[in-house]
Coordinates of C-alpha atoms and ligand atoms in Angstrom, one line a residue:
M1 CA 152.6 41.0 45.1
T2 CA 151.2 41.5 48.8
T3 CA 148.6 43.8 49.7
K4 CA 148.8 45.7 53.0
V5 CA 145.6 44.9 55.1
I6 CA 143.7 46.4 58.4
M7 CA 140.6 43.9 59.1
D8 CA 137.7 45.7 61.4
V9 CA 136.0 42.7 62.4
D10 CA 132.8 41.5 65.2
T11 CA 134.8 37.7 65.7
G12 CA 132.5 35.4 65.2
T13 CA 133.1 32.5 63.6
D14 CA 133.2 33.9 60.1
D15 CA 135.2 36.9 60.9
A16 CA 137.8 34.0 63.3
I17 CA 138.2 32.1 59.6
A18 CA 138.6 35.3 57.3
I19 CA 141.5 36.2 60.1
M20 CA 143.0 33.5 59.9
A21 CA 143.0 33.5 55.8
S22 CA 144.4 37.1 56.3
V23 CA 147.0 35.7 58.1
L24 CA 148.1 32.9 56.2
S25 CA 148.0 34.1 52.8
P26 CA 151.3 35.2 51.5
E27 CA 149.5 37.2 49.3
I28 CA 148.2 39.4 52.2
D29 CA 149.9 41.4 55.1
L30 CA 147.5 42.1 57.9
I31 CA 148.4 44.7 59.7
G32 CA 146.3 45.1 62.4
I33 CA 143.0 44.2 63.5
T34 CA 139.9 46.6 65.0
T35 CA 136.7 45.3 66.7
V36 CA 133.2 46.5 66.6
N37 CA 130.2 45.9 68.4
G38 CA 128.2 43.2 66.3
N39 CA 127.8 39.4 66.0
C40 CA 128.9 39.9 69.9
P41 CA 129.3 42.6 72.4
V42 CA 133.2 44.3 71.3
E43 CA 135.0 42.9 74.3
I44 CA 133.8 39.3 73.8
C45 CA 134.7 40.2 69.3
T46 CA 138.0 41.4 71.1
E47 CA 138.4 38.6 73.3
N48 CA 137.2 36.4 70.4
S49 CA 140.1 38.3 67.6
L50 CA 142.7 37.6 70.2
R51 CA 141.8 34.3 71.0
V52 CA 142.2 33.2 66.8
V53 CA 145.4 35.5 66.7
D54 CA 146.9 33.6 69.2
Y55 CA 145.9 30.4 68.2
I56 CA 147.6 30.4 64.9
K57 CA 150.6 32.3 66.3
A58 CA 150.1 35.5 64.5
N59 CA 151.7 38.6 65.6
V60 CA 148.9 41.3 64.6
P61 CA 147.6 44.0 67.0
V62 CA 144.4 44.1 68.0
Y63 CA 142.2 47.2 68.8
E64 CA 139.1 47.8 70.7
G65 CA 136.4 49.7 68.9
C66 CA 133.1 50.9 69.8
A67 CA 130.8 48.9 72.0
L68 CA 127.1 50.7 70.4
P69 CA 126.3 52.0 66.9
L70 CA 126.5 55.9 65.9
S71 CA 122.5 56.7 66.7
A72 CA 120.3 53.8 65.6
T73 CA 119.6 52.7 69.4
L74 CA 118.9 56.3 69.9
T75 CA 115.3 55.7 69.0
P76 CA 113.2 53.6 71.2
G77 CA 112.3 50.3 69.3
R78 CA 114.4 50.4 66.2
K79 CA 116.9 47.9 67.0
P80 CA 115.8 45.4 69.7
N81 CA 118.7 43.2 69.9
I82 CA 121.2 46.2 70.6
P83 CA 122.7 46.4 73.1
S84 CA 120.6 43.8 74.9
Y85 CA 122.4 40.5 73.5
E86 CA 121.5 36.8 73.4
P87 CA 124.3 34.3 71.9
N88 CA 123.0 33.7 68.7
K89 CA 123.4 30.1 66.8
I90 CA 125.7 30.7 64.2
H91 CA 128.3 32.7 66.6
G92 CA 127.7 31.9 70.4
A93 CA 129.4 33.8 72.7
Y94 CA 133.3 33.0 73.1
L95 CA 134.9 31.4 70.5
D96 CA 135.7 27.6 71.5
L97 CA 139.5 28.9 71.5
P98 CA 142.1 28.8 74.3
E99 CA 141.9 32.1 76.5
A100 CA 143.9 34.8 74.6
K101 CA 147.1 35.3 76.2
S102 CA 147.9 38.9 74.4
S103 CA 146.2 42.2 75.4
K104 CA 144.3 44.6 73.2
G105 CA 146.4 47.3 71.7
N106 CA 146.3 50.4 74.9
I107 CA 144.5 53.3 72.3
N108 CA 140.9 53.0 71.0
A109 CA 140.3 51.3 67.2
V110 CA 139.3 54.7 66.2
E111 CA 142.4 56.3 66.9
Y112 CA 144.4 53.2 65.5
L113 CA 142.4 53.9 61.8
I114 CA 143.4 57.7 62.0
H115 CA 146.8 57.0 63.2
S116 CA 147.8 54.4 60.9
Y117 CA 146.0 55.9 57.5
L118 CA 147.6 59.2 58.4
E119 CA 151.1 57.6 59.0
S120 CA 150.8 54.9 55.6
D121 CA 152.2 55.9 51.9
G122 CA 148.9 55.3 50.9
D123 CA 148.6 51.5 50.7
I124 CA 147.0 49.5 53.1
S125 CA 143.6 48.3 51.9
L126 CA 140.4 48.3 54.7
V127 CA 138.6 45.5 54.9
P128 CA 135.2 45.7 57.3
V129 CA 133.4 43.0 57.9
G130 CA 131.2 43.6 60.6
P131 CA 129.1 47.0 61.4
L132 CA 130.7 50.2 60.1
T133 CA 130.6 52.6 63.3
N134 CA 134.3 52.3 63.6
V135 CA 135.0 53.2 60.3
A136 CA 132.4 55.9 59.8
L137 CA 133.9 57.5 63.1
A138 CA 137.2 57.6 61.9
I139 CA 136.3 59.5 58.3
R140 CA 134.0 61.3 60.6
Q141 CA 136.6 62.2 63.1
A142 CA 139.6 62.8 60.6
P143 CA 138.4 63.2 57.2
E144 CA 142.0 63.3 55.5
I145 CA 142.6 60.0 56.2
L146 CA 140.6 58.9 53.2
D147 CA 143.2 60.3 50.5
K148 CA 145.3 57.4 51.9
I149 CA 142.6 54.7 51.6
P150 CA 143.4 52.8 48.4
E151 CA 140.3 50.7 48.7
I152 CA 137.5 49.6 51.1
V153 CA 136.4 46.3 51.0
I154 CA 133.4 45.3 52.8
M155 CA 131.4 42.5 53.3
G156 CA 127.8 43.5 54.3
G157 CA 124.5 44.3 52.0
G158 CA 122.5 42.2 49.8
H159 CA 120.8 42.9 46.6
H160 CA 118.2 40.3 46.3
V161 CA 119.3 38.4 49.3
N162 CA 118.8 39.6 52.7
N163 CA 119.4 37.7 56.4
C164 CA 118.4 40.5 59.3
T165 CA 115.1 41.4 57.8
S166 CA 113.6 40.9 54.7
S167 CA 115.5 44.5 53.5
A168 CA 118.6 44.4 55.1
E169 CA 122.0 42.5 55.6
F170 CA 123.0 42.4 59.4
N171 CA 126.4 44.4 59.1
I172 CA 124.5 47.5 57.4
W173 CA 121.2 46.7 59.8
V174 CA 123.2 47.2 62.7
D175 CA 124.5 50.6 62.0
P176 CA 122.8 52.0 58.8
E177 CA 124.0 55.5 59.4
A178 CA 127.5 54.6 59.5
A179 CA 127.3 52.4 56.7
R180 CA 125.6 55.5 54.7
I181 CA 128.5 57.4 55.6
V182 CA 131.1 55.0 54.2
M183 CA 129.5 53.8 51.3
N184 CA 129.3 57.9 50.4
C185 CA 132.6 58.3 50.8
G186 CA 134.5 58.5 47.7
R187 CA 137.1 55.7 48.2
P188 CA 136.8 53.0 45.7
I189 CA 134.3 50.3 47.4
R190 CA 133.7 46.9 47.2
L191 CA 131.0 45.4 48.5
V192 CA 130.7 41.6 49.0
T193 CA 127.1 41.1 49.7
L194 CA 124.8 37.9 50.4
D195 CA 123.9 37.5 46.7
A196 CA 127.6 36.5 46.5
T197 CA 128.6 34.8 49.8
H198 CA 125.6 32.7 49.7
E199 CA 127.2 31.3 46.2
A200 CA 130.5 30.3 48.0
L201 CA 129.9 27.7 50.7
F202 CA 131.3 25.3 52.9
T203 CA 130.1 21.7 53.0
M204 CA 130.3 18.8 55.2
N205 CA 132.9 17.9 52.6
T206 CA 134.8 20.6 52.7
C207 CA 134.8 20.4 56.1
E208 CA 136.3 16.9 55.6
K209 CA 139.3 18.5 53.5
L210 CA 140.2 20.8 55.5
R211 CA 140.4 18.2 59.0
D212 CA 142.2 16.2 56.6
I213 CA 145.2 18.9 55.9
G214 CA 145.6 19.3 59.6
T215 CA 147.2 22.5 60.1
P216 CA 146.0 24.1 63.6
A217 CA 144.1 26.9 61.2
S218 CA 142.5 24.3 59.2
I219 CA 141.1 22.2 61.6
C220 CA 139.6 24.9 63.4
A221 CA 138.3 26.7 60.4
A222 CA 136.8 23.2 60.0
S223 CA 135.3 23.2 63.1
F224 CA 133.7 26.6 62.9
A225 CA 132.2 26.0 59.5
E226 CA 130.7 22.5 61.0
H227 CA 129.4 24.5 63.7
R228 CA 127.8 27.3 61.4
I229 CA 126.5 24.8 58.7
N230 CA 124.3 22.8 61.7
A231 CA 123.0 26.5 63.0
Y232 CA 122.4 27.3 58.8
D233 CA 120.5 24.3 58.6
Q234 CA 118.4 25.0 61.4
I235 CA 117.8 28.7 61.0
Q236 CA 118.0 29.7 57.7
P237 CA 119.1 26.7 55.5
M238 CA 120.7 26.9 52.2
E239 CA 118.7 25.7 48.9
S240 CA 121.5 23.1 48.3
G241 CA 121.3 21.7 51.8
A242 CA 123.8 21.0 54.9
S243 CA 126.0 23.6 53.8
A244 CA 126.8 27.9 55.0
P245 CA 128.4 30.8 53.5
I246 CA 131.5 31.8 55.4
H247 CA 131.0 35.5 54.6
D248 CA 133.9 37.3 55.6
A249 CA 136.4 34.7 54.1
L250 CA 135.1 35.5 50.7
A251 CA 135.9 39.3 50.8
V252 CA 139.1 38.4 51.8
C253 CA 139.6 36.6 48.7
S254 CA 138.5 38.9 47.0
I255 CA 141.7 40.5 47.3
I256 CA 143.6 37.8 46.7
N257 CA 141.8 36.9 43.1
P258 CA 139.4 39.3 42.3
D259 CA 137.5 37.0 40.2
V260 CA 136.6 34.6 43.0
V261 CA 133.8 37.1 42.9
S262 CA 131.9 39.2 40.1
T263 CA 131.5 42.4 40.0
V264 CA 129.1 45.3 39.0
F265 CA 129.6 48.9 39.4
A266 CA 126.5 51.0 40.5
H267 CA 124.9 53.5 42.7
V268 CA 124.6 51.9 45.9
D269 CA 123.3 53.9 49.1
V270 CA 122.0 52.7 52.4
E271 CA 118.3 53.1 53.5
T272 CA 118.2 54.9 57.4
I273 CA 114.7 56.0 57.8
G274 CA 112.1 53.0 56.2
E275 CA 110.4 51.5 58.7
L276 CA 110.2 48.1 56.5
T277 CA 113.5 48.8 54.8
D278 CA 116.0 50.0 57.9
G279 CA 119.7 49.1 56.7
R280 CA 118.8 48.3 53.3
T281 CA 121.7 48.5 50.8
V282 CA 119.6 50.5 48.0
V283 CA 121.8 49.2 44.8
D284 CA 120.3 50.9 41.7
I285 CA 121.5 48.0 39.3
D286 CA 120.2 49.5 36.0
R287 CA 120.8 53.3 37.1
S288 CA 117.4 53.7 37.2
G289 CA 117.9 56.1 40.3
D290 CA 117.2 59.9 39.8
R291 CA 117.1 59.0 35.5
G292 CA 120.7 57.8 35.4
R293 CA 122.2 60.9 37.4
K294 CA 123.3 58.8 40.5
P295 CA 127.1 58.3 39.6
P296 CA 128.5 54.3 40.3
N297 CA 130.2 54.5 43.8
V298 CA 130.6 50.5 44.6
H299 CA 131.7 47.7 43.0
V300 CA 128.8 45.5 44.4
A301 CA 129.5 42.0 44.1
L302 CA 126.5 39.8 43.5
H303 CA 127.7 36.4 42.8
A304 CA 130.7 34.4 43.6
D305 CA 132.7 31.5 42.5
G306 CA 131.7 29.0 44.3
D307 CA 134.5 25.9 43.9
L308 CA 136.9 28.9 43.1
F309 CA 136.8 30.0 46.6
V310 CA 136.3 26.4 48.3
D311 CA 140.1 25.6 46.3
M312 CA 141.5 28.9 47.7
M313 CA 140.8 28.4 51.1
L314 CA 141.9 25.0 51.5
D315 CA 144.7 26.2 50.0
I316 CA 145.4 29.4 52.3
L317 CA 144.8 27.4 55.2
S318 CA 147.1 24.4 54.7
N319 CA 149.9 27.4 55.7
K320 CA 151.5 27.3 59.1
L321 CA 153.2 30.2 60.4
Ligands
BDR401 C1 128.0 38.7 58.4 O1 127.0 39.3 59.5 C2 127.9 38.4 60.2 O2 127.2 37.6 61.2 C3 129.0 37.6 59.7 O3 130.4 37.6 60.5 C4 129.0 38.7 58.6 O4 129.9 39.5 58.7 C5 126.9 38.2 57.6 O5 125.7 38.9 57.6
CA402 CA1 131.3 39.8 61.0

């Protein structure tokens, strides 16, 4: 069975690998990509996404979305790194791929999302793997799209594991209000958290195997993953050493084979006013919130099968168009 997908990305090395996996998986029909401010300013995320689709000769339209979070930057001092941007070690700025020849679509990402869902048969999974600004705006502007979204598979959040502050994961931290709107939208949501992605690591051995496969996508993924491993070793070393999560690709793999993650169904909301906890995904694991009166709304992936993930990625990235 093939699942139609729209990805909302902030490309980014792991977004790039995730896009390639979506395009090359026979189980996924990637019909469109929307971009959002996150790992890089949105225009760089757009160019990077176009570079990736051009590089693997995919015919997938790319639409540019929001350059800033909904409201988080309006409170002085709340988001010190946005919008003033310095390339970080994990992603750099422009991906090391030839400049894009194709161009972004001529409507905004939010318009594209609304139009695509309203025109659809209700069969397009939405896969946001960056801050949730575009998705929240689309929901606010046209709530009737919700009936047409069968599932939202988000890479974001963390329970025991976080990476931006001690409480928050990057995608949620950048735009907590947007994340709160999406988390409470009432549609089926799978949240692939850092707890899971940190159990699904590429090692240098994975990269060697990818290089041996020798397809354009596998060679490119090897080089981005090596870059990530070196950066993670310096700034956020994994316990097992010399390895790195490929967060966004795990979200994609969870569509192809849900067994690659294990989930709990729990109430999840997003902290938007905490001084120390801004952007935290608050997961009511033991249903203690309001003495169990908060109904579960999110399937939260807290673990991953790392071996299965790597096998799936080696398999998918050996495909060519
Ligand atoms: C998430 O943040 C970004 O840096 C990655 O692309 C991923 O989507 C991980 O916290
Ligand atoms: Ca991302």
